[in-house]
Amino acid sequence: GNAIAVVRARTGPSELQAVLAAASDTRRALTVPNQWQGLTTLVAPVSVNDEICGFLLTVDSAPDAIDEDLMVLAIEHAAMVCGILMGREYVVEAAARLARSELVEGLLAERARSGDDTAQWARHLGYDENVEHAVLVLDLPRAEPASGHASVGALLNRLAPDALVSVRADGAVAIVPSTDGAPAGAVDRAHRVATMCLERLRSRGDTVSRAGVGNAYLSVSDIPRSYSEARSALIASERMGGADNVSLFSALGIHRLLARYPDAAELRSFGMEVLGRLVEEDKAKSMDYLETLSVYFAENKSLASAAQRLHVHPNTVSYRIRRIQAITGLDLDAQQDRLTAEVAVEILLGTKGQR
């Protein structure tokens, strides 16, 4: 602190930056010009893994007592020792992060040999089976550098310090505990954390994708299930075109089943077999048959409610429904046809824009 004060008093902020920049470029110790009150100040860069991570400043109150070249060598040696010590701390910290991440991955993938192993891993990580946990998955672009993904992991840790976080090549995973013990507490908190994380990534200009959140469970043995649900929420979000958002598995409805079907093209093929003629009619005549059908089902076949949502007259909805049945050959009063049409609508609207 005293050394920095001396340098700032003698050089000023801008000149101090110039001295530090010169020391960083040359990777050598430098003497700060212009002695002040008989003091000599030297600056040496401290490097860890070939990166400058700081500077060592020394103030010599008796500059004539030691040869200047010897003093430069001494401070460079001291800076090297500092770099070695900091490097050791960095290696230990990195190893600890890796080990912790591997333990978290073990919980997600059920790689433990027995229930006792799983419980031991969980206790080692600080998992409390008296508190519900929900898994949050952040899906990030693979093109982003690994350091960028590491920063996402650090951001998650700041937003939820008690979460168990693992960073991957395609993003990050966090096991988020509830803080209030409420049944939906863990899901709500994971949703808030994911939302804040994506917002902060966007605010700093990072490329972001989407997030998925699984249901909440108490037992550590159910964590893989929550993780699978979070992945399903991501798949459903992608198929539905939900970029830059957070999807909850609990809110997917029928899409939780559709998301588990691996072939999205086959799903859309089914939808087109059922309602393909309706889609073509919409394109050819700029009609809103598909949207009308979706709203009609959502409003439990109420013409008045559907008309209110569509901002049209109930007679218009009635006419469209008759035309839909004529075009598709479906009888929407028949349970089997109605169920088939509802599933097809969800598929086509959920995969809109895909082929």
Short mmCIF file of N, CA and C in Angstrom, two decimals, residues 185-342:
data_model
loop_
_atom_site.label_atom_id
_atom_site.label_comp_id
_atom_site.label_asym_id
_atom_site.label_seq_id
_atom_site.Cartn_x
_atom_site.Cartn_y
_atom_site.Cartn_z
N GLY A 185 -40.00 -24.25 -4.39
CA GLY A 185 -38.94 -23.30 -4.11
C GLY A 185 -37.70 -23.49 -4.95
N ALA A 186 -37.25 -24.73 -5.12
CA ALA A 186 -36.03 -24.99 -5.87
C ALA A 186 -36.22 -24.66 -7.34
N VAL A 187 -37.38 -25.00 -7.90
CA VAL A 187 -37.66 -24.71 -9.31
C VAL A 187 -37.71 -23.20 -9.53
N ASP A 188 -38.42 -22.51 -8.65
CA ASP A 188 -38.53 -21.05 -8.78
C ASP A 188 -37.16 -20.39 -8.68
N ARG A 189 -36.35 -20.85 -7.73
CA ARG A 189 -35.03 -20.26 -7.57
C ARG A 189 -34.14 -20.56 -8.78
N ALA A 190 -34.18 -21.80 -9.25
CA ALA A 190 -33.38 -22.15 -10.43
C ALA A 190 -33.80 -21.31 -11.63
N HIS A 191 -35.10 -21.07 -11.76
CA HIS A 191 -35.60 -20.23 -12.85
C HIS A 191 -35.06 -18.81 -12.73
N ARG A 192 -35.07 -18.26 -11.51
CA ARG A 192 -34.56 -16.90 -11.31
C ARG A 192 -33.06 -16.83 -11.61
N VAL A 193 -32.32 -17.83 -11.14
CA VAL A 193 -30.87 -17.86 -11.38
C VAL A 193 -30.57 -17.93 -12.87
N ALA A 194 -31.29 -18.81 -13.58
CA ALA A 194 -31.06 -18.95 -15.02
C ALA A 194 -31.40 -17.66 -15.75
N THR A 195 -32.50 -17.04 -15.38
CA THR A 195 -32.91 -15.79 -16.02
C THR A 195 -31.87 -14.69 -15.81
N MET A 196 -31.41 -14.54 -14.57
CA MET A 196 -30.40 -13.52 -14.27
C MET A 196 -29.10 -13.82 -14.99
N CYS A 197 -28.73 -15.09 -15.05
CA CYS A 197 -27.48 -15.47 -15.73
C CYS A 197 -27.53 -15.10 -17.21
N LEU A 198 -28.63 -15.46 -17.89
CA LEU A 198 -28.76 -15.14 -19.31
C LEU A 198 -28.79 -13.63 -19.54
N GLU A 199 -29.47 -12.91 -18.64
CA GLU A 199 -29.53 -11.45 -18.78
C GLU A 199 -28.15 -10.83 -18.65
N ARG A 200 -27.36 -11.28 -17.71
CA ARG A 200 -26.02 -10.73 -17.51
C ARG A 200 -25.10 -11.10 -18.66
N LEU A 201 -25.25 -12.30 -19.19
CA LEU A 201 -24.44 -12.69 -20.34
C LEU A 201 -24.76 -11.82 -21.54
N ARG A 202 -26.07 -11.57 -21.75
CA ARG A 202 -26.46 -10.71 -22.87
C ARG A 202 -25.97 -9.28 -22.67
N SER A 203 -26.02 -8.80 -21.42
CA SER A 203 -25.64 -7.41 -21.16
C SER A 203 -24.16 -7.16 -21.42
N ARG A 204 -23.35 -8.20 -21.30
CA ARG A 204 -21.92 -8.02 -21.57
C ARG A 204 -21.53 -8.46 -22.97
N GLY A 205 -22.55 -8.74 -23.79
CA GLY A 205 -22.30 -9.02 -25.20
C GLY A 205 -21.96 -10.45 -25.53
N ASP A 206 -22.12 -11.38 -24.58
CA ASP A 206 -21.81 -12.78 -24.84
C ASP A 206 -22.91 -13.42 -25.67
N THR A 207 -22.52 -14.44 -26.44
CA THR A 207 -23.50 -15.22 -27.18
C THR A 207 -24.15 -16.19 -26.22
N VAL A 208 -25.47 -16.12 -26.11
CA VAL A 208 -26.18 -17.00 -25.18
C VAL A 208 -27.20 -17.82 -25.94
N SER A 209 -27.55 -18.94 -25.38
CA SER A 209 -28.53 -19.81 -26.01
C SER A 209 -29.78 -19.87 -25.16
N ARG A 210 -29.93 -20.91 -24.35
CA ARG A 210 -31.15 -21.08 -23.56
C ARG A 210 -30.85 -21.91 -22.32
N ALA A 211 -31.86 -22.03 -21.47
CA ALA A 211 -31.70 -22.79 -20.24
C ALA A 211 -32.93 -23.65 -20.01
N GLY A 212 -32.73 -24.77 -19.33
CA GLY A 212 -33.83 -25.66 -18.97
C GLY A 212 -33.75 -25.99 -17.49
N VAL A 213 -34.90 -26.16 -16.85
CA VAL A 213 -34.96 -26.46 -15.42
C VAL A 213 -35.84 -27.68 -15.21
N GLY A 214 -35.32 -28.66 -14.47
CA GLY A 214 -36.09 -29.86 -14.14
C GLY A 214 -36.93 -29.65 -12.90
N ASN A 215 -37.69 -30.66 -12.53
CA ASN A 215 -38.50 -30.59 -11.32
C ASN A 215 -37.63 -30.71 -10.07
N ALA A 216 -38.21 -30.40 -8.92
CA ALA A 216 -37.48 -30.42 -7.66
C ALA A 216 -37.67 -31.75 -6.93
N TYR A 217 -36.59 -32.24 -6.30
CA TYR A 217 -36.64 -33.49 -5.55
C TYR A 217 -35.81 -33.37 -4.29
N LEU A 218 -36.15 -34.19 -3.29
CA LEU A 218 -35.38 -34.21 -2.06
C LEU A 218 -34.19 -35.15 -2.15
N SER A 219 -34.45 -36.39 -2.56
CA SER A 219 -33.41 -37.42 -2.56
C SER A 219 -32.36 -37.17 -3.63
N VAL A 220 -31.12 -37.40 -3.27
CA VAL A 220 -30.03 -37.24 -4.23
C VAL A 220 -30.15 -38.24 -5.37
N SER A 221 -30.81 -39.37 -5.12
CA SER A 221 -30.99 -40.38 -6.16
C SER A 221 -31.92 -39.90 -7.28
N ASP A 222 -32.68 -38.83 -7.02
CA ASP A 222 -33.58 -38.28 -8.03
C ASP A 222 -32.95 -37.16 -8.84
N ILE A 223 -31.72 -36.78 -8.51
CA ILE A 223 -31.05 -35.70 -9.25
C ILE A 223 -30.88 -36.04 -10.74
N PRO A 224 -30.49 -37.28 -11.10
CA PRO A 224 -30.42 -37.60 -12.54
C PRO A 224 -31.76 -37.41 -13.25
N ARG A 225 -32.85 -37.68 -12.53
CA ARG A 225 -34.18 -37.49 -13.12
C ARG A 225 -34.43 -36.01 -13.40
N SER A 226 -34.09 -35.14 -12.44
CA SER A 226 -34.26 -33.70 -12.65
C SER A 226 -33.37 -33.22 -13.79
N TYR A 227 -32.17 -33.80 -13.89
CA TYR A 227 -31.26 -33.42 -14.98
C TYR A 227 -31.85 -33.82 -16.34
N SER A 228 -32.41 -35.03 -16.41
CA SER A 228 -33.03 -35.49 -17.66
C SER A 228 -34.20 -34.59 -18.04
N GLU A 229 -34.96 -34.15 -17.03
CA GLU A 229 -36.08 -33.26 -17.29
C GLU A 229 -35.60 -31.89 -17.80
N ALA A 230 -34.51 -31.40 -17.22
CA ALA A 230 -33.96 -30.12 -17.67
C ALA A 230 -33.50 -30.21 -19.12
N ARG A 231 -32.88 -31.35 -19.48
CA ARG A 231 -32.46 -31.55 -20.87
C ARG A 231 -33.68 -31.61 -21.80
N SER A 232 -34.75 -32.27 -21.34
CA SER A 232 -35.97 -32.34 -22.15
C SER A 232 -36.56 -30.95 -22.35
N ALA A 233 -36.50 -30.12 -21.31
CA ALA A 233 -37.00 -28.75 -21.44
C ALA A 233 -36.19 -27.98 -22.48
N LEU A 234 -34.89 -28.22 -22.53
CA LEU A 234 -34.04 -27.58 -23.54
C LEU A 234 -34.41 -28.02 -24.95
N ILE A 235 -34.62 -29.32 -25.11
CA ILE A 235 -34.97 -29.85 -26.43
C ILE A 235 -36.30 -29.27 -26.90
N ALA A 236 -37.27 -29.24 -25.98
CA ALA A 236 -38.58 -28.67 -26.33
C ALA A 236 -38.45 -27.20 -26.69
N SER A 237 -37.63 -26.47 -25.95
CA SER A 237 -37.43 -25.05 -26.24
C SER A 237 -36.82 -24.85 -27.61
N GLU A 238 -35.86 -25.70 -27.95
CA GLU A 238 -35.21 -25.59 -29.26
C GLU A 238 -36.19 -25.88 -30.38
N ARG A 239 -36.98 -26.92 -30.21
CA ARG A 239 -37.94 -27.29 -31.25
C ARG A 239 -39.03 -26.25 -31.41
N MET A 240 -39.36 -25.58 -30.31
CA MET A 240 -40.42 -24.57 -30.35
C MET A 240 -39.89 -23.19 -30.71
N GLY A 241 -38.57 -23.12 -30.98
CA GLY A 241 -37.99 -21.85 -31.37
C GLY A 241 -37.82 -20.89 -30.23
N GLY A 242 -37.72 -21.40 -29.00
CA GLY A 242 -37.59 -20.53 -27.83
C GLY A 242 -36.16 -20.19 -27.51
N ALA A 243 -35.54 -19.33 -28.28
CA ALA A 243 -34.15 -18.95 -28.04
C ALA A 243 -34.07 -17.90 -26.94
N ASP A 244 -32.94 -17.89 -26.25
CA ASP A 244 -32.67 -16.88 -25.21
C ASP A 244 -33.76 -16.85 -24.14
N ASN A 245 -34.21 -18.01 -23.69
CA ASN A 245 -35.20 -18.03 -22.63
C ASN A 245 -34.95 -19.20 -21.70
N VAL A 246 -35.78 -19.30 -20.69
CA VAL A 246 -35.67 -20.38 -19.70
C VAL A 246 -36.93 -21.23 -19.79
N SER A 247 -36.78 -22.52 -19.98
CA SER A 247 -37.91 -23.43 -20.10
C SER A 247 -38.00 -24.32 -18.86
N LEU A 248 -39.19 -24.42 -18.29
CA LEU A 248 -39.44 -25.29 -17.14
C LEU A 248 -40.08 -26.59 -17.62
N PHE A 249 -39.53 -27.70 -17.17
CA PHE A 249 -40.11 -29.00 -17.53
C PHE A 249 -41.54 -29.09 -17.05
N SER A 250 -41.81 -28.52 -15.89
CA SER A 250 -43.15 -28.59 -15.31
C SER A 250 -44.18 -27.84 -16.14
N ALA A 251 -43.74 -26.95 -17.02
CA ALA A 251 -44.67 -26.14 -17.82
C ALA A 251 -44.78 -26.62 -19.26
N LEU A 252 -44.17 -27.76 -19.58
CA LEU A 252 -44.14 -28.21 -20.96
C LEU A 252 -45.45 -28.81 -21.44
N GLY A 253 -46.24 -29.37 -20.52
CA GLY A 253 -47.45 -30.05 -20.94
C GLY A 253 -47.12 -31.26 -21.80
N ILE A 254 -47.83 -31.40 -22.91
CA ILE A 254 -47.60 -32.54 -23.79
C ILE A 254 -46.22 -32.52 -24.42
N HIS A 255 -45.60 -31.34 -24.44
CA HIS A 255 -44.27 -31.24 -25.05
C HIS A 255 -43.21 -31.99 -24.25
N ARG A 256 -43.51 -32.32 -22.98
CA ARG A 256 -42.55 -33.13 -22.23
C ARG A 256 -42.45 -34.53 -22.84
N LEU A 257 -43.55 -35.01 -23.42
CA LEU A 257 -43.52 -36.30 -24.10
C LEU A 257 -42.89 -36.16 -25.48
N LEU A 258 -43.25 -35.09 -26.18
CA LEU A 258 -42.71 -34.89 -27.52
C LEU A 258 -41.21 -34.66 -27.49
N ALA A 259 -40.72 -34.01 -26.42
CA ALA A 259 -39.29 -33.74 -26.31
C ALA A 259 -38.48 -35.01 -26.15
N ARG A 260 -39.11 -36.05 -25.62
CA ARG A 260 -38.39 -37.31 -25.42
C ARG A 260 -38.34 -38.14 -26.70
N TYR A 261 -39.10 -37.72 -27.72
CA TYR A 261 -39.04 -38.42 -29.00
C TYR A 261 -37.84 -37.89 -29.77
N PRO A 262 -36.88 -38.74 -30.11
CA PRO A 262 -35.61 -38.25 -30.65
C PRO A 262 -35.67 -37.63 -32.04
N ASP A 263 -36.63 -38.03 -32.86
CA ASP A 263 -36.65 -37.60 -34.26
C ASP A 263 -37.69 -36.49 -34.44
N ALA A 264 -37.24 -35.23 -34.42
CA ALA A 264 -38.15 -34.10 -34.58
C ALA A 264 -38.79 -34.10 -35.97
N ALA A 265 -38.05 -34.56 -36.98
CA ALA A 265 -38.59 -34.59 -38.34
C ALA A 265 -39.76 -35.58 -38.43
N GLU A 266 -39.65 -36.69 -37.73
CA GLU A 266 -40.73 -37.68 -37.73
C GLU A 266 -41.97 -37.13 -37.04
N LEU A 267 -41.75 -36.38 -35.98
CA LEU A 267 -42.87 -35.74 -35.29
C LEU A 267 -43.61 -34.79 -36.23
N ARG A 268 -42.83 -33.96 -36.92
CA ARG A 268 -43.46 -33.00 -37.83
C ARG A 268 -44.14 -33.72 -39.00
N SER A 269 -43.57 -34.85 -39.39
CA SER A 269 -44.19 -35.63 -40.46
C SER A 269 -45.58 -36.11 -40.04
N PHE A 270 -45.69 -36.52 -38.78
CA PHE A 270 -47.00 -36.93 -38.26
C PHE A 270 -47.97 -35.75 -38.28
N GLY A 271 -47.50 -34.59 -37.81
CA GLY A 271 -48.35 -33.41 -37.79
C GLY A 271 -48.84 -33.03 -39.18
N MET A 272 -47.95 -33.15 -40.16
CA MET A 272 -48.33 -32.80 -41.53
C MET A 272 -49.29 -33.82 -42.12
N GLU A 273 -49.16 -35.08 -41.76
CA GLU A 273 -50.10 -36.10 -42.23
C GLU A 273 -51.52 -35.77 -41.77
N VAL A 274 -51.62 -35.27 -40.55
CA VAL A 274 -52.94 -34.98 -39.98
C VAL A 274 -53.49 -33.64 -40.47
N LEU A 275 -52.63 -32.60 -40.47
CA LEU A 275 -53.10 -31.23 -40.74
C LEU A 275 -52.36 -30.57 -41.90
N GLY A 276 -51.68 -31.35 -42.70
CA GLY A 276 -50.91 -30.78 -43.81
C GLY A 276 -51.76 -29.96 -44.77
N ARG A 277 -52.96 -30.44 -45.07
CA ARG A 277 -53.84 -29.71 -45.99
C ARG A 277 -54.23 -28.36 -45.40
N LEU A 278 -54.38 -28.34 -44.09
CA LEU A 278 -54.73 -27.09 -43.41
C LEU A 278 -53.58 -26.09 -43.50
N VAL A 279 -52.36 -26.60 -43.35
CA VAL A 279 -51.17 -25.73 -43.46
C VAL A 279 -51.07 -25.14 -44.85
N GLU A 280 -51.31 -25.96 -45.86
CA GLU A 280 -51.25 -25.48 -47.24
C GLU A 280 -52.34 -24.45 -47.51
N GLU A 281 -53.52 -24.66 -46.96
CA GLU A 281 -54.62 -23.71 -47.13
C GLU A 281 -54.27 -22.38 -46.48
N ASP A 282 -53.63 -22.44 -45.31
CA ASP A 282 -53.19 -21.22 -44.63
C ASP A 282 -52.21 -20.44 -45.51
N LYS A 283 -51.27 -21.15 -46.12
CA LYS A 283 -50.26 -20.50 -46.96
C LYS A 283 -50.88 -19.91 -48.22
N ALA A 284 -51.77 -20.68 -48.84
CA ALA A 284 -52.33 -20.26 -50.13
C ALA A 284 -53.30 -19.09 -50.00
N LYS A 285 -54.07 -19.07 -48.93
CA LYS A 285 -55.12 -18.07 -48.82
C LYS A 285 -54.93 -17.15 -47.62
N SER A 286 -53.75 -17.23 -46.98
CA SER A 286 -53.44 -16.38 -45.81
C SER A 286 -54.52 -16.47 -44.75
N MET A 287 -54.97 -17.68 -44.50
CA MET A 287 -55.97 -17.91 -43.47
C MET A 287 -55.27 -18.19 -42.13
N ASP A 288 -56.07 -18.24 -41.06
CA ASP A 288 -55.53 -18.50 -39.73
C ASP A 288 -56.14 -19.78 -39.15
N TYR A 289 -56.26 -20.78 -39.99
CA TYR A 289 -56.93 -22.00 -39.54
C TYR A 289 -56.17 -22.70 -38.41
N LEU A 290 -54.85 -22.80 -38.55
CA LEU A 290 -54.07 -23.52 -37.54
C LEU A 290 -54.13 -22.80 -36.20
N GLU A 291 -53.98 -21.49 -36.21
CA GLU A 291 -54.06 -20.72 -34.97
C GLU A 291 -55.46 -20.81 -34.38
N THR A 292 -56.47 -20.74 -35.24
CA THR A 292 -57.85 -20.85 -34.77
C THR A 292 -58.09 -22.19 -34.08
N LEU A 293 -57.57 -23.25 -34.69
CA LEU A 293 -57.75 -24.59 -34.12
C LEU A 293 -57.06 -24.69 -32.76
N SER A 294 -55.88 -24.13 -32.66
CA SER A 294 -55.14 -24.17 -31.41
C SER A 294 -55.89 -23.42 -30.30
N VAL A 295 -56.37 -22.22 -30.60
CA VAL A 295 -57.11 -21.43 -29.62
C VAL A 295 -58.44 -22.10 -29.27
N TYR A 296 -59.08 -22.69 -30.25
CA TYR A 296 -60.36 -23.40 -30.05
C TYR A 296 -60.18 -24.53 -29.04
N PHE A 297 -59.09 -25.28 -29.19
CA PHE A 297 -58.82 -26.36 -28.24
C PHE A 297 -58.45 -25.80 -26.87
N ALA A 298 -57.62 -24.74 -26.86
CA ALA A 298 -57.18 -24.15 -25.60
C ALA A 298 -58.36 -23.60 -24.79
N GLU A 299 -59.41 -23.14 -25.50
CA GLU A 299 -60.58 -22.58 -24.83
C GLU A 299 -61.69 -23.62 -24.66
N ASN A 300 -61.27 -24.89 -24.71
CA ASN A 300 -62.20 -26.01 -24.46
C ASN A 300 -63.41 -25.95 -25.39
N LYS A 301 -63.14 -25.65 -26.67
CA LYS A 301 -64.14 -25.64 -27.74
C LYS A 301 -65.23 -24.58 -27.54
N SER A 302 -64.91 -23.53 -26.80
CA SER A 302 -65.87 -22.44 -26.60
C SER A 302 -65.72 -21.44 -27.74
N LEU A 303 -66.74 -21.28 -28.55
CA LEU A 303 -66.68 -20.35 -29.67
C LEU A 303 -66.52 -18.91 -29.18
N ALA A 304 -67.23 -18.56 -28.11
CA ALA A 304 -67.17 -17.19 -27.60
C ALA A 304 -65.78 -16.86 -27.05
N SER A 305 -65.22 -17.76 -26.27
CA SER A 305 -63.90 -17.52 -25.68
C SER A 305 -62.82 -17.48 -26.76
N ALA A 306 -62.91 -18.40 -27.73
CA ALA A 306 -61.94 -18.43 -28.82
C ALA A 306 -62.03 -17.14 -29.65
N ALA A 307 -63.26 -16.68 -29.90
CA ALA A 307 -63.45 -15.45 -30.68
C ALA A 307 -62.85 -14.26 -29.95
N GLN A 308 -63.02 -14.22 -28.64
CA GLN A 308 -62.47 -13.11 -27.86
C GLN A 308 -60.95 -13.07 -27.95
N ARG A 309 -60.31 -14.22 -27.87
CA ARG A 309 -58.85 -14.28 -27.97
C ARG A 309 -58.36 -13.96 -29.37
N LEU A 310 -59.15 -14.36 -30.36
CA LEU A 310 -58.73 -14.14 -31.76
C LEU A 310 -59.17 -12.78 -32.29
N HIS A 311 -59.97 -12.06 -31.49
CA HIS A 311 -60.48 -10.74 -31.88
C HIS A 311 -61.33 -10.82 -33.14
N VAL A 312 -62.20 -11.84 -33.18
CA VAL A 312 -63.13 -11.99 -34.30
C VAL A 312 -64.51 -12.30 -33.73
N HIS A 313 -65.50 -12.37 -34.59
CA HIS A 313 -66.86 -12.69 -34.17
C HIS A 313 -66.98 -14.21 -33.97
N PRO A 314 -67.79 -14.67 -33.02
CA PRO A 314 -67.97 -16.11 -32.82
C PRO A 314 -68.41 -16.83 -34.09
N ASN A 315 -69.21 -16.17 -34.92
CA ASN A 315 -69.63 -16.80 -36.18
C ASN A 315 -68.43 -17.09 -37.08
N THR A 316 -67.40 -16.21 -37.00
CA THR A 316 -66.19 -16.43 -37.80
C THR A 316 -65.47 -17.69 -37.33
N VAL A 317 -65.38 -17.86 -36.01
CA VAL A 317 -64.75 -19.07 -35.47
C VAL A 317 -65.54 -20.30 -35.88
N SER A 318 -66.85 -20.22 -35.79
CA SER A 318 -67.71 -21.35 -36.17
C SER A 318 -67.48 -21.73 -37.64
N TYR A 319 -67.42 -20.71 -38.50
CA TYR A 319 -67.18 -20.96 -39.93
C TYR A 319 -65.83 -21.63 -40.14
N ARG A 320 -64.78 -21.12 -39.45
CA ARG A 320 -63.44 -21.68 -39.63
C ARG A 320 -63.37 -23.13 -39.17
N ILE A 321 -64.05 -23.44 -38.08
CA ILE A 321 -64.03 -24.81 -37.57
C ILE A 321 -64.70 -25.75 -38.58
N ARG A 322 -65.80 -25.30 -39.17
CA ARG A 322 -66.46 -26.13 -40.20
C ARG A 322 -65.53 -26.33 -41.39
N ARG A 323 -64.84 -25.25 -41.80
CA ARG A 323 -63.91 -25.38 -42.92
C ARG A 323 -62.74 -26.30 -42.57
N ILE A 324 -62.25 -26.22 -41.34
CA ILE A 324 -61.14 -27.08 -40.91
C ILE A 324 -61.55 -28.55 -41.01
N GLN A 325 -62.77 -28.85 -40.57
CA GLN A 325 -63.23 -30.24 -40.63
C GLN A 325 -63.41 -30.70 -42.08
N ALA A 326 -63.86 -29.78 -42.91
CA ALA A 326 -64.05 -30.14 -44.32
C ALA A 326 -62.71 -30.37 -45.01
N ILE A 327 -61.70 -29.54 -44.69
CA ILE A 327 -60.39 -29.65 -45.33
C ILE A 327 -59.64 -30.89 -44.86
N THR A 328 -59.70 -31.17 -43.57
CA THR A 328 -58.90 -32.27 -43.00
C THR A 328 -59.64 -33.60 -42.97
N GLY A 329 -60.98 -33.56 -43.04
CA GLY A 329 -61.74 -34.80 -42.92
C GLY A 329 -61.90 -35.26 -41.49
N LEU A 330 -61.53 -34.42 -40.53
CA LEU A 330 -61.63 -34.77 -39.11
C LEU A 330 -62.98 -34.37 -38.55
N ASP A 331 -63.48 -35.16 -37.62
CA ASP A 331 -64.68 -34.82 -36.88
C ASP A 331 -64.25 -34.42 -35.47
N LEU A 332 -64.24 -33.12 -35.18
CA LEU A 332 -63.71 -32.63 -33.92
C LEU A 332 -64.62 -32.91 -32.75
N ASP A 333 -65.81 -33.49 -33.01
CA ASP A 333 -66.68 -33.93 -31.92
C ASP A 333 -66.38 -35.37 -31.53
N ALA A 334 -65.59 -36.06 -32.37
CA ALA A 334 -65.19 -37.44 -32.08
C ALA A 334 -63.89 -37.42 -31.26
N GLN A 335 -63.88 -38.14 -30.14
CA GLN A 335 -62.74 -38.08 -29.21
C GLN A 335 -61.42 -38.42 -29.88
N GLN A 336 -61.37 -39.46 -30.69
CA GLN A 336 -60.12 -39.89 -31.31
C GLN A 336 -59.61 -38.85 -32.30
N ASP A 337 -60.49 -38.32 -33.12
CA ASP A 337 -60.09 -37.29 -34.09
C ASP A 337 -59.63 -36.02 -33.37
N ARG A 338 -60.37 -35.66 -32.30
CA ARG A 338 -60.01 -34.44 -31.57
C ARG A 338 -58.63 -34.58 -30.92
N LEU A 339 -58.35 -35.74 -30.30
CA LEU A 339 -57.05 -35.97 -29.67
C LEU A 339 -55.93 -35.93 -30.71
N THR A 340 -56.17 -36.57 -31.86
CA THR A 340 -55.17 -36.59 -32.93
C THR A 340 -54.88 -35.17 -33.41
N ALA A 341 -55.94 -34.38 -33.58
CA ALA A 341 -55.77 -33.01 -34.06
C ALA A 341 -55.04 -32.16 -33.02
N GLU A 342 -55.36 -32.33 -31.74
CA GLU A 342 -54.70 -31.54 -30.70
C GLU A 342 -53.20 -31.81 -30.67
#
